[in-house]
mmCIF file of C-alpha atoms in Angstrom:
data_model
loop_
_atom_site.group_PDB
_atom_site.id
_atom_site.type_symbol
_atom_site.label_atom_id
_atom_site.label_comp_id
_atom_site.label_asym_id
_atom_site.label_seq_id
_atom_site.Cartn_x
_atom_site.Cartn_y
_atom_site.Cartn_z
ATOM 1 C CA MET A 1 0.005 0.001 0.000
ATOM 2 C CA THR A 2 1.206 3.502 -0.827
ATOM 3 C CA ALA A 3 0.324 6.662 1.099
ATOM 4 C CA SER A 4 -1.048 9.279 -1.278
ATOM 5 C CA ARG A 5 -1.657 12.392 0.764
ATOM 6 C CA ILE A 6 -2.715 14.042 3.989
ATOM 7 C CA LEU A 7 -6.114 15.710 4.216
ATOM 8 C CA SER A 8 -8.538 16.970 6.843
ATOM 9 C CA VAL A 9 -12.278 17.488 7.035
ATOM 10 C CA PRO A 10 -13.382 21.112 7.607
ATOM 11 C CA THR A 11 -14.548 21.943 11.101
ATOM 12 C CA HIS A 12 -18.128 22.654 9.982
ATOM 13 C CA ALA A 13 -18.560 19.388 8.018
ATOM 14 C CA THR A 14 -19.935 17.368 10.922
ATOM 15 C CA GLY A 15 -22.880 15.128 11.661
ATOM 16 C CA TYR A 16 -22.913 14.345 15.360
ATOM 17 C CA PRO A 17 -20.948 16.998 17.268
ATOM 18 C CA GLY A 18 -17.219 16.523 16.815
ATOM 19 C CA VAL A 19 -17.635 13.737 14.229
ATOM 20 C CA ALA A 20 -16.959 14.328 10.535
ATOM 21 C CA PHE A 21 -20.023 13.967 8.303
ATOM 22 C CA GLY A 22 -20.119 10.473 6.808
ATOM 23 C CA GLY A 23 -21.251 11.442 3.324
ATOM 24 C CA TYR A 24 -18.544 14.086 3.087
ATOM 25 C CA VAL A 25 -15.848 11.612 4.124
ATOM 26 C CA ALA A 26 -17.209 9.002 1.700
ATOM 27 C CA GLY A 27 -17.046 11.500 -1.159
ATOM 28 C CA LEU A 28 -13.452 12.413 -0.380
ATOM 29 C CA LEU A 29 -12.472 8.748 -0.612
ATOM 30 C CA ALA A 30 -14.635 7.990 -3.657
ATOM 31 C CA ALA A 31 -12.796 10.746 -5.517
ATOM 32 C CA ARG A 32 -9.480 9.042 -4.744
ATOM 33 C CA ALA A 33 -10.528 5.481 -5.591
ATOM 34 C CA GLU A 34 -9.932 3.952 -9.026
ATOM 35 C CA ALA A 35 -13.409 2.383 -9.263
ATOM 36 C CA LYS A 36 -16.485 4.407 -10.183
ATOM 37 C CA THR A 37 -18.697 2.522 -7.721
ATOM 38 C CA VAL A 38 -17.350 2.067 -4.206
ATOM 39 C CA ARG A 39 -18.444 0.933 -0.784
ATOM 40 C CA VAL A 40 -17.275 3.031 2.140
ATOM 41 C CA ASP A 41 -17.220 1.322 5.550
ATOM 42 C CA PHE A 42 -16.930 3.395 8.702
ATOM 43 C CA ARG A 43 -14.860 1.630 11.368
ATOM 44 C CA GLY A 44 -14.430 4.524 13.769
ATOM 45 C CA ALA A 45 -15.222 8.182 14.284
ATOM 46 C CA VAL A 46 -13.344 10.619 12.039
ATOM 47 C CA ARG A 47 -12.597 13.928 13.749
ATOM 48 C CA PRO A 48 -12.807 17.173 11.767
ATOM 49 C CA ASP A 49 -9.884 19.559 11.476
ATOM 50 C CA THR A 50 -7.467 16.681 12.118
ATOM 51 C CA PRO A 51 -4.649 15.501 9.809
ATOM 52 C CA LEU A 52 -5.713 12.239 8.168
ATOM 53 C CA GLN A 53 -3.700 9.969 5.916
ATOM 54 C CA VAL A 54 -5.174 8.495 2.735
ATOM 55 C CA THR A 55 -3.533 5.204 1.758
ATOM 56 C CA GLN A 56 -4.208 3.555 -1.581
ATOM 57 C CA THR A 57 -4.948 -0.194 -1.496
ATOM 58 C CA PRO A 58 -4.040 -2.851 -4.114
ATOM 59 C CA ASP A 59 -7.702 -3.374 -5.089
ATOM 60 C CA GLY A 60 -8.066 0.234 -6.256
ATOM 61 C CA GLY A 61 -9.651 1.474 -3.060
ATOM 62 C CA CYS A 62 -8.171 3.428 -0.175
ATOM 63 C CA LEU A 63 -8.052 3.750 3.605
ATOM 64 C CA LEU A 64 -8.414 6.842 5.753
ATOM 65 C CA GLY A 65 -6.921 7.014 9.211
ATOM 66 C CA ASP A 66 -4.649 8.705 11.669
ATOM 67 C CA ALA A 67 -1.497 7.796 13.554
ATOM 68 C CA GLU A 68 -3.325 7.140 16.813
ATOM 69 C CA ASN A 69 -6.207 4.919 15.622
ATOM 70 C CA GLY A 70 -5.045 3.436 12.316
ATOM 71 C CA ALA A 71 -7.628 2.939 9.552
ATOM 72 C CA LEU A 72 -10.939 4.565 10.463
ATOM 73 C CA VAL A 73 -12.662 4.323 7.059
ATOM 74 C CA ALA A 74 -12.215 1.814 4.233
ATOM 75 C CA CYS A 75 -13.215 2.426 0.618
ATOM 76 C CA ALA A 76 -13.293 -0.493 -1.855
ATOM 77 C CA PRO A 77 -14.664 -1.195 -5.349
ATOM 78 C CA ALA A 78 -18.222 -2.502 -5.227
ATOM 79 C CA GLU A 79 -21.331 -3.305 -7.232
ATOM 80 C CA LEU A 80 -24.549 -1.360 -6.772
ATOM 81 C CA LEU A 81 -27.499 -3.548 -7.759
ATOM 82 C CA LEU A 82 -30.185 -1.031 -6.966
ATOM 83 C CA ASP A 83 -33.346 -0.278 -8.931
ATOM 84 C CA PRO A 84 -34.684 3.049 -7.684
ATOM 85 C CA PRO A 85 -38.435 3.624 -7.502
ATOM 86 C CA GLU A 86 -40.207 6.178 -9.656
ATOM 87 C CA MET A 87 -38.890 9.625 -8.857
ATOM 88 C CA PRO A 88 -41.248 12.032 -7.081
ATOM 89 C CA THR A 89 -42.181 15.141 -9.017
ATOM 90 C CA TRP A 90 -40.531 18.468 -8.322
ATOM 91 C CA GLU A 91 -43.812 19.688 -6.822
ATOM 92 C CA GLN A 92 -43.998 16.662 -4.494
ATOM 93 C CA ALA A 93 -40.402 17.239 -3.444
ATOM 94 C CA GLN A 94 -41.131 20.908 -2.757
ATOM 95 C CA ALA A 95 -44.118 19.988 -0.594
ATOM 96 C CA ALA A 96 -41.984 17.468 1.321
ATOM 97 C CA THR A 97 -39.325 20.092 1.995
ATOM 98 C CA VAL A 98 -41.944 22.525 3.291
ATOM 99 C CA ASP A 99 -43.242 19.759 5.564
ATOM 100 C CA TYR A 100 -39.718 19.043 6.859
ATOM 101 C CA LEU A 101 -39.033 22.680 7.690
ATOM 102 C CA GLY A 102 -42.389 22.979 9.422
ATOM 103 C CA HIS A 103 -41.688 19.810 11.389
ATOM 104 C CA ILE A 104 -38.306 20.974 12.691
ATOM 105 C CA ARG A 105 -39.735 24.356 13.680
ATOM 106 C CA GLU A 106 -42.013 22.454 16.061
ATOM 107 C CA SER A 107 -39.492 19.755 16.989
ATOM 108 C CA PRO A 108 -35.843 20.838 16.673
ATOM 109 C CA PRO A 109 -33.721 18.388 14.657
ATOM 110 C CA PRO A 110 -31.702 15.861 16.681
ATOM 111 C CA ILE A 111 -28.453 17.298 15.299
ATOM 112 C CA PRO A 112 -28.950 21.090 14.989
ATOM 113 C CA ASP A 113 -25.746 21.728 13.021
ATOM 114 C CA CYS A 114 -25.752 18.648 10.777
ATOM 115 C CA PHE A 115 -23.888 19.301 7.531
ATOM 116 C CA GLY A 116 -26.482 17.365 5.558
ATOM 117 C CA CYS A 117 -29.972 18.177 6.762
ATOM 118 C CA SER A 118 -29.975 21.156 9.121
ATOM 119 C CA PRO A 119 -30.821 24.691 7.972
ATOM 120 C CA VAL A 120 -27.334 25.942 8.753
ATOM 121 C CA PRO A 121 -26.151 29.144 7.015
ATOM 122 C CA VAL A 122 -25.634 28.900 3.261
ATOM 123 C CA GLY A 123 -22.209 27.485 2.430
ATOM 124 C CA LEU A 124 -21.886 25.563 5.695
ATOM 125 C CA GLY A 125 -23.937 22.550 4.624
ATOM 126 C CA VAL A 126 -25.713 20.945 1.694
ATOM 127 C CA ARG A 127 -29.138 21.718 3.272
ATOM 128 C CA VAL A 128 -31.238 18.793 1.979
ATOM 129 C CA PHE A 129 -34.581 18.678 3.801
ATOM 130 C CA PRO A 130 -36.445 15.373 3.188
ATOM 131 C CA SER A 131 -39.904 14.392 4.340
ATOM 132 C CA ARG A 132 -42.561 11.837 3.435
ATOM 133 C CA VAL A 133 -44.357 11.803 0.108
ATOM 134 C CA PRO A 134 -48.055 11.144 0.784
ATOM 135 C CA GLY A 135 -49.234 7.725 -0.349
ATOM 136 C CA ARG A 136 -45.742 6.345 -0.919
ATOM 137 C CA GLU A 137 -43.094 4.624 1.205
ATOM 138 C CA LEU A 138 -40.667 7.322 0.202
ATOM 139 C CA LEU A 139 -39.032 10.539 1.382
ATOM 140 C CA ALA A 140 -38.165 13.393 -0.925
ATOM 141 C CA ALA A 141 -36.617 16.853 -0.930
ATOM 142 C CA ALA A 142 -36.380 19.668 -3.438
ATOM 143 C CA TRP A 143 -32.799 20.851 -3.649
ATOM 144 C CA VAL A 144 -31.016 23.666 -5.488
ATOM 145 C CA PRO A 145 -27.294 23.483 -4.640
ATOM 146 C CA ASP A 146 -25.846 26.801 -3.583
ATOM 147 C CA ALA A 147 -22.971 28.281 -5.572
ATOM 148 C CA GLU A 148 -20.793 28.343 -2.448
ATOM 149 C CA LEU A 149 -20.693 24.533 -2.522
ATOM 150 C CA ALA A 150 -19.400 24.395 -6.096
ATOM 151 C CA LEU A 151 -16.052 24.405 -7.834
ATOM 152 C CA ASP A 152 -15.016 27.207 -10.182
ATOM 153 C CA ASP A 153 -16.799 25.524 -13.103
ATOM 154 C CA GLY A 154 -20.101 25.427 -11.230
ATOM 155 C CA THR A 155 -20.120 21.699 -10.553
ATOM 156 C CA LEU A 156 -20.175 20.182 -7.097
ATOM 157 C CA PRO A 157 -17.140 18.182 -5.892
ATOM 158 C CA PRO A 158 -17.701 14.512 -4.960
ATOM 159 C CA GLU A 159 -17.783 15.194 -1.225
ATOM 160 C CA MET A 160 -20.824 17.459 -1.711
ATOM 161 C CA VAL A 161 -22.629 15.023 -3.994
ATOM 162 C CA TRP A 162 -22.011 12.075 -1.678
ATOM 163 C CA SER A 163 -23.215 14.190 1.247
ATOM 164 C CA THR A 164 -26.677 14.202 -0.353
ATOM 165 C CA LEU A 165 -26.682 10.365 -0.159
ATOM 166 C CA ASP A 166 -26.311 10.315 3.628
ATOM 167 C CA CYS A 167 -28.990 12.140 5.664
ATOM 168 C CA PRO A 168 -32.025 11.232 3.507
ATOM 169 C CA GLY A 169 -31.385 7.582 4.337
ATOM 170 C CA GLY A 170 -31.145 8.386 8.017
ATOM 171 C CA TRP A 171 -34.467 10.199 7.884
ATOM 172 C CA VAL A 172 -36.059 7.123 6.274
ATOM 173 C CA GLY A 173 -35.216 5.240 9.455
ATOM 174 C CA VAL A 174 -36.599 8.025 11.641
ATOM 175 C CA ARG A 175 -39.826 8.749 9.764
ATOM 176 C CA PHE A 176 -40.731 5.093 9.238
ATOM 177 C CA GLY A 177 -39.778 4.051 12.759
ATOM 178 C CA LEU A 178 -36.975 1.736 11.621
ATOM 179 C CA THR A 179 -34.113 3.184 13.647
ATOM 180 C CA LYS A 180 -33.628 4.530 17.141
ATOM 181 C CA PRO A 181 -32.113 7.861 18.207
ATOM 182 C CA GLY A 182 -28.360 7.811 17.775
ATOM 183 C CA ALA A 183 -28.320 5.650 14.639
ATOM 184 C CA VAL A 184 -25.196 6.001 12.482
ATOM 185 C CA THR A 185 -24.163 5.335 8.907
ATOM 186 C CA ALA A 186 -22.136 2.130 9.034
ATOM 187 C CA ALA A 187 -21.574 1.778 5.284
ATOM 188 C CA LEU A 188 -22.414 3.742 2.160
ATOM 189 C CA THR A 189 -22.171 2.279 -1.358
ATOM 190 C CA GLY A 190 -22.594 4.747 -4.173
ATOM 191 C CA ARG A 191 -21.818 6.081 -7.593
ATOM 192 C CA GLN A 192 -22.019 9.504 -9.177
ATOM 193 C CA LEU A 193 -23.508 9.206 -12.666
ATOM 194 C CA ARG A 194 -23.407 12.757 -13.990
ATOM 195 C CA PRO A 195 -22.241 16.225 -12.886
ATOM 196 C CA VAL A 196 -24.335 18.104 -10.339
ATOM 197 C CA ARG A 197 -24.452 21.832 -11.030
ATOM 198 C CA ALA A 198 -25.091 24.632 -8.586
ATOM 199 C CA GLY A 199 -28.223 26.681 -9.165
ATOM 200 C CA GLU A 200 -30.111 23.871 -10.914
ATOM 201 C CA ARG A 201 -33.184 22.100 -9.542
ATOM 202 C CA HIS A 202 -32.684 18.589 -8.159
ATOM 203 C CA VAL A 203 -34.816 16.019 -6.386
ATOM 204 C CA SER A 204 -33.395 13.897 -3.573
ATOM 205 C CA TYR A 205 -35.381 10.806 -2.613
ATOM 206 C CA ALA A 206 -34.869 7.846 -0.297
ATOM 207 C CA TRP A 207 -36.687 4.636 0.541
ATOM 208 C CA PRO A 208 -36.384 1.616 2.869
ATOM 209 C CA ILE A 209 -34.989 -1.634 1.464
ATOM 210 C CA ALA A 210 -34.618 -4.070 4.373
ATOM 211 C CA GLY A 211 -34.345 -4.201 8.124
ATOM 212 C CA GLU A 212 -33.107 -6.745 10.637
ATOM 213 C CA GLY A 213 -32.581 -6.078 14.315
ATOM 214 C CA ARG A 214 -30.574 -2.881 14.734
ATOM 215 C CA LYS A 215 -29.646 -2.762 11.012
ATOM 216 C CA VAL A 216 -31.599 -0.961 8.291
ATOM 217 C CA THR A 217 -30.680 -0.794 4.619
ATOM 218 C CA VAL A 218 -31.955 2.177 2.614
ATOM 219 C CA GLY A 219 -31.694 3.445 -0.933
ATOM 220 C CA VAL A 220 -30.998 7.076 -1.810
ATOM 221 C CA ALA A 221 -31.006 8.829 -5.177
ATOM 222 C CA LEU A 222 -30.329 12.295 -6.510
ATOM 223 C CA ALA A 223 -31.753 13.378 -9.876
ATOM 224 C CA THR A 224 -32.368 16.516 -11.861
ATOM 225 C CA ALA A 225 -35.902 17.884 -11.732
ATOM 226 C CA ASP A 226 -36.282 16.508 -15.284
ATOM 227 C CA GLY A 227 -35.552 12.983 -14.065
ATOM 228 C CA GLU A 228 -31.903 12.442 -15.036
ATOM 229 C CA LEU A 229 -30.231 10.362 -12.327
ATOM 230 C CA CYS A 230 -27.130 12.083 -10.920
ATOM 231 C CA ALA A 231 -26.108 9.797 -8.050
ATOM 232 C CA LEU A 232 -27.318 6.595 -6.467
ATOM 233 C CA GLY A 233 -26.521 5.061 -3.118
ATOM 234 C CA GLU A 234 -27.328 2.247 -0.713
ATOM 235 C CA ALA A 235 -26.628 2.798 2.958
ATOM 236 C CA LEU A 236 -26.508 0.609 6.033
ATOM 237 C CA TRP A 237 -27.675 2.358 9.190
ATOM 238 C CA ILE A 238 -27.211 0.841 12.649
ATOM 239 C CA SER A 239 -29.065 1.829 15.811
ATOM 240 C CA PRO A 240 -27.188 1.854 19.122
ATOM 241 C CA ARG A 241 -27.502 -1.124 21.414
ATOM 242 C CA GLU A 242 -30.074 -0.830 24.158
ATOM 243 C CA ARG A 243 -28.582 -0.225 27.567
ATOM 244 C CA ARG A 244 -29.536 -2.903 30.038
ATOM 245 C CA ALA A 245 -30.851 -1.762 33.371
ATOM 246 C CA ALA A 246 -28.327 -2.321 36.145
ATOM 247 C CA ASP A 247 -28.987 -5.279 38.431
ATOM 248 C CA PRO A 248 -30.160 -3.729 41.761
ATOM 249 C CA GLY A 249 -28.103 -6.280 43.648
ATOM 250 C CA SER A 250 -24.906 -5.733 41.706
ATOM 251 C CA GLY A 251 -23.994 -2.406 43.226
ATOM 252 C CA ALA A 252 -23.784 -0.851 39.738
#
């Protein structure tokens, strides 16, 4: 294996406080992998604003880690055998976003400064706001990427695109009662299919695939408002273990 470079995640690109946003990290590694479709497995918490070493692997993937903890994230070539459902309309996605923003005004989001789904100031997050589409087992969001997220040519870098494949899947677990508070992205498999341009209308949508115990698998897609698929992902979310009540006679 050959070390390629040192990088760090910006301080504001977090999910849970003090933990780098999973979709952002996945996009950084996807951009450095040889394969177009990759699976990113999260083995430990990545801290923002910390020097991290990217190491290329013989299979065309890469590892991300630090001197203290070793490899924290692994990225490897993968297949994505996912058939997305019919895309919601732009109008349905708009209505879902309005519903989301109304919901969090009444019930503050569990992670107020989340890089993916919180209404943080423009430029400090991707700001995708998904909610349920009536009559369908599906969440959707209307999304127009801000210019501050883009490169000089107006396209979004991979870490921004992959960030849109993270939170919508987490909200599937929340809104359909499939996950418990504190659930995390354990793995994210994805592929970017076409450029995503700032200022253009897009629809993000996500749906449940399977669930077993603490594990839930979800699908997430990003498309133009005209229906051209831009990125596709499948994520594994895991809820925290339940804490067992202490035995009264144990002294715990």
